[in-house]
XYZ file of C-alpha atoms in Angstrom:
308
model
C 107.746 77.948 88.559
C 107.965 80.891 86.117
C 110.284 82.791 83.786
C 110.607 86.321 84.509
C 111.619 89.004 82.042
C 113.104 92.299 83.316
C 115.239 93.678 80.683
C 114.299 96.225 77.774
C 110.613 97.248 78.050
C 110.612 98.018 74.262
C 111.167 94.261 73.585
C 108.843 92.845 76.369
C 105.830 92.142 74.337
C 107.982 90.375 71.684
C 109.395 87.985 74.456
C 105.859 87.299 75.584
C 104.604 86.386 72.108
C 107.642 84.157 71.577
C 107.179 82.261 74.655
C 103.412 81.995 73.995
C 104.112 80.676 70.488
C 106.999 78.298 71.345
C 106.259 77.297 74.834
C 102.657 78.146 75.761
C 102.757 75.785 78.758
C 105.326 77.807 80.570
C 104.270 80.691 82.914
C 105.950 83.861 81.658
C 105.966 87.149 83.524
C 107.044 90.684 82.698
C 108.477 93.007 85.146
C 107.106 95.049 87.141
C 104.378 92.457 87.393
C 106.437 89.935 89.277
C 103.897 88.321 91.298
C 105.314 85.910 94.060
C 109.015 86.317 93.683
C 109.453 82.800 95.022
C 107.948 81.537 91.966
C 110.796 82.757 89.785
C 113.113 80.093 88.669
C 114.595 81.699 85.382
C 115.478 85.375 85.038
C 116.122 87.216 81.758
C 117.852 90.447 82.707
C 120.292 93.084 81.541
C 122.295 93.288 84.522
C 122.266 91.864 88.226
C 122.106 93.460 91.679
C 123.544 92.626 95.056
C 120.151 91.543 96.369
C 119.233 89.217 93.535
C 118.887 86.076 95.739
C 116.994 88.002 98.431
C 114.632 89.214 95.727
C 114.346 85.748 94.045
C 115.242 83.094 96.555
C 114.514 80.065 94.141
C 116.313 81.328 91.179
C 118.062 78.597 89.238
C 119.535 80.354 86.012
C 120.073 83.956 85.031
C 120.005 84.619 81.371
C 121.712 87.673 79.917
C 119.393 89.686 77.780
C 122.272 90.665 75.370
C 124.972 88.620 73.676
C 127.538 90.132 76.039
C 127.911 89.631 79.697
C 130.465 92.422 80.523
C 127.560 94.433 81.983
C 127.256 92.124 84.843
C 129.259 92.319 88.126
C 129.991 88.668 88.379
C 131.022 89.129 91.999
C 127.394 89.930 92.839
C 126.204 86.525 91.454
C 125.844 83.593 93.816
C 128.046 80.731 92.807
C 125.161 78.129 92.464
C 123.233 80.428 89.873
C 124.865 80.158 86.262
C 124.785 83.059 84.006
C 123.967 81.938 80.493
C 124.550 83.907 77.269
C 121.616 83.857 74.866
C 123.644 83.178 71.585
C 121.897 81.281 68.841
C 123.104 80.579 65.211
C 121.109 83.418 63.798
C 123.256 85.819 65.724
C 126.381 84.369 64.306
C 124.898 84.710 60.733
C 123.965 88.336 61.440
C 127.405 89.195 62.616
C 129.059 87.532 59.772
C 127.088 89.678 57.300
C 128.221 92.778 58.996
C 131.812 91.926 59.179
C 131.948 90.693 55.591
C 130.473 94.025 54.466
C 133.001 95.834 56.549
C 135.913 93.884 55.361
C 134.902 94.242 51.652
C 134.316 98.148 52.277
C 137.825 98.476 53.620
C 139.368 96.257 50.997
C 137.792 98.167 48.087
C 138.431 101.643 49.638
C 134.799 102.526 49.982
C 135.486 104.989 52.562
C 137.990 106.866 50.405
C 135.446 106.834 47.462
C 132.846 108.329 49.894
C 135.258 111.122 50.573
C 135.954 111.581 47.063
C 132.305 111.802 46.248
C 131.700 114.442 48.906
C 134.617 116.524 47.330
C 133.311 115.794 43.782
C 136.500 113.993 42.920
C 136.615 111.421 40.249
C 139.754 109.181 40.622
C 140.476 105.445 40.514
C 142.468 103.903 43.343
C 144.687 100.878 42.824
C 142.827 97.416 43.300
C 144.704 94.957 45.475
C 143.630 91.397 45.049
C 142.011 89.721 47.992
C 144.904 87.087 47.887
C 147.421 89.871 48.890
C 145.267 91.172 51.556
C 145.877 89.962 55.106
C 142.927 89.959 57.476
C 143.124 89.127 61.136
C 140.541 88.390 63.750
C 141.064 89.187 67.456
C 138.795 86.619 69.449
C 138.411 83.158 67.983
C 135.243 82.082 69.820
C 132.036 81.027 67.952
C 131.628 84.394 66.414
C 135.152 84.721 65.347
C 135.317 81.331 63.891
C 132.011 81.996 61.901
C 133.573 85.200 60.585
C 136.786 83.507 59.514
C 134.742 80.602 57.799
C 132.688 83.437 55.917
C 135.764 85.315 54.742
C 137.788 82.129 53.701
C 136.057 81.629 50.342
C 136.839 85.291 49.298
C 140.407 84.433 49.182
C 142.007 86.647 51.839
C 145.133 85.599 53.728
C 143.525 84.925 57.222
C 144.858 84.813 60.706
C 143.585 84.910 64.254
C 144.775 85.924 67.769
C 143.289 84.110 70.836
C 144.315 83.386 74.429
C 144.455 79.703 73.469
C 145.266 77.805 70.260
C 142.373 77.615 67.749
C 142.147 76.330 64.145
C 142.085 79.165 61.638
C 140.734 78.266 58.289
C 143.622 78.467 55.885
C 145.734 80.544 58.235
C 147.640 80.869 61.427
C 146.516 81.277 65.025
C 148.647 83.632 67.113
C 148.404 82.844 70.937
C 148.821 85.022 73.998
C 150.016 88.625 74.665
C 153.483 87.737 73.634
C 152.428 87.033 70.129
C 150.127 89.961 69.697
C 152.643 92.468 68.186
C 153.458 89.803 65.476
C 149.798 89.214 64.850
C 149.026 93.001 64.586
C 152.146 93.599 62.266
C 150.590 91.382 59.564
C 146.971 92.565 59.568
C 146.211 94.819 56.745
C 142.415 94.589 58.254
C 142.079 94.000 61.838
C 138.626 92.798 63.186
C 138.051 93.025 66.820
C 135.721 90.342 68.342
C 137.117 89.911 71.796
C 135.041 89.565 74.964
C 135.338 92.535 77.258
C 137.350 91.491 80.248
C 139.814 93.469 82.583
C 142.578 91.959 80.537
C 141.092 93.177 77.149
C 139.782 96.738 78.296
C 141.788 99.243 76.254
C 143.812 96.509 74.488
C 143.847 98.467 71.198
C 145.669 101.457 72.506
C 148.517 103.595 70.823
C 151.208 100.853 71.442
C 149.156 98.159 69.771
C 147.910 100.267 66.811
C 151.395 101.404 66.038
C 152.206 97.572 65.456
C 149.765 97.593 62.371
C 151.047 98.179 58.798
C 150.566 101.738 57.650
C 147.090 102.236 56.290
C 145.649 99.347 57.950
C 141.751 99.070 58.305
C 140.011 98.562 61.650
C 136.638 96.887 62.290
C 135.333 96.959 65.883
C 132.352 94.849 66.531
C 133.442 93.654 70.082
C 132.992 96.416 72.709
C 133.742 100.147 72.816
C 135.992 99.841 75.648
C 138.323 97.729 73.749
C 139.409 100.974 71.981
C 141.277 103.974 73.297
C 139.231 106.223 71.167
C 141.746 109.057 71.326
C 144.403 106.827 70.107
C 142.183 105.514 67.269
C 141.700 109.219 66.147
C 145.488 109.846 66.294
C 146.246 106.715 64.166
C 143.663 107.831 61.704
C 144.996 111.297 61.465
C 148.620 109.966 61.108
C 147.773 107.506 58.507
C 148.518 104.419 60.698
C 144.919 103.551 60.202
C 143.507 104.191 56.647
C 139.881 103.593 57.816
C 137.846 102.433 60.679
C 134.217 100.841 60.658
C 132.911 101.016 64.237
C 129.806 99.751 65.617
C 130.292 99.943 69.399
C 131.627 102.867 71.439
C 132.585 103.814 74.884
C 129.486 106.048 75.176
C 126.504 105.162 72.880
C 125.760 107.320 71.184
C 129.121 109.165 71.183
C 128.661 112.764 72.378
C 127.991 115.357 69.520
C 131.600 116.777 69.580
C 133.174 113.476 69.169
C 135.519 113.449 66.128
C 134.275 110.090 65.014
C 131.188 111.825 63.817
C 132.699 113.882 61.132
C 135.966 112.018 60.573
C 136.283 111.144 56.914
C 138.062 107.880 57.479
C 135.109 106.559 60.016
C 131.981 104.875 59.260
C 129.844 104.418 62.241
C 126.865 102.292 62.999
C 124.581 102.305 66.076
C 125.594 98.864 67.596
C 123.729 96.828 65.070
C 126.262 94.400 63.900
C 124.257 91.670 65.753
C 121.547 91.578 68.236
C 119.825 88.718 70.178
C 117.142 87.289 67.846
C 114.294 86.606 70.355
C 112.840 83.263 68.838
C 116.381 81.884 68.846
C 116.987 83.030 72.405
C 113.845 81.348 73.626
C 114.937 78.268 71.781
C 118.223 78.348 73.878
C 116.216 78.646 77.009
C 113.838 75.737 76.270
C 116.867 73.549 75.198
C 118.289 74.371 78.606
C 115.123 73.461 80.245
C 115.339 69.992 78.647
C 119.023 69.688 79.547
C 118.378 70.689 83.138
C 115.509 67.930 83.268
C 118.049 65.370 81.983
C 120.838 66.464 84.221
C 122.940 67.581 81.216
C 125.349 70.709 81.152
C 123.561 73.880 79.980
C 124.404 75.697 76.891
C 126.347 78.971 76.847
C 127.283 79.100 80.632
C 129.671 81.882 81.426
C 133.112 80.834 82.707
C 133.490 83.255 85.640
C 137.215 82.683 85.737
C 137.491 84.177 82.136
C 134.511 86.615 82.344
C 132.730 85.241 79.223
């Protein structure tokens, strides 16, 4: 029995070192040195292939090497092999740090002050108290809830939008597509943390962006495909969006001619809002090994009917 890593070569030695430190009794292999494929019970990969079980006939669990799983074609995965997301508490902490920074930057007009600095303009902008700023989160899973809990002490008016009812600290949860326009209409700052599914692809298009209050701020830390990027540019140019802090994009990096690079109302970061923390990911795998031995349910198994 062994665990095989076949994802990012640049991270491979860090994974080897983590397993050697945290579980030296386990056999850990790095692709392309697979050895006997029949020994592979647990696979850490970025994506799957149609011949997965043919290659690894005794595979028990497939672990996603990233926090998301939209890169996997779930139809290619055999029903008896669970797909598991490597999400640990450190990832949530890192994500909430980024979102808190982004919300405060939009709240205190930092993008406008950056543009003023570039133009050598010295001018004060009105300060709006946090208690009068409405901040909404799309997607109230573990990360969305952690973001809401981090923002709550700052005094913002909070709300969330989700496919099912969830508790929002100090605020309201809007549910389902029928309540999406009403949710967007009261978001001075909108944070997207949705998983990417066929239902959420392109969800922030012109129609939805036009539901936002004039001058709203946008934080996208979900997936690039959630945004119709041309519609975001239009909304920025027309003033519907007053600023956007974007960490994920349809193409990464965006092509050199993309207007996001030079737009004065956009701050881009290179998909760094949160990343898999290798020690934490190995701890999830080890806990799942213990659960498997006890016959308990595994942590972070993807619900294939939902796609996340």
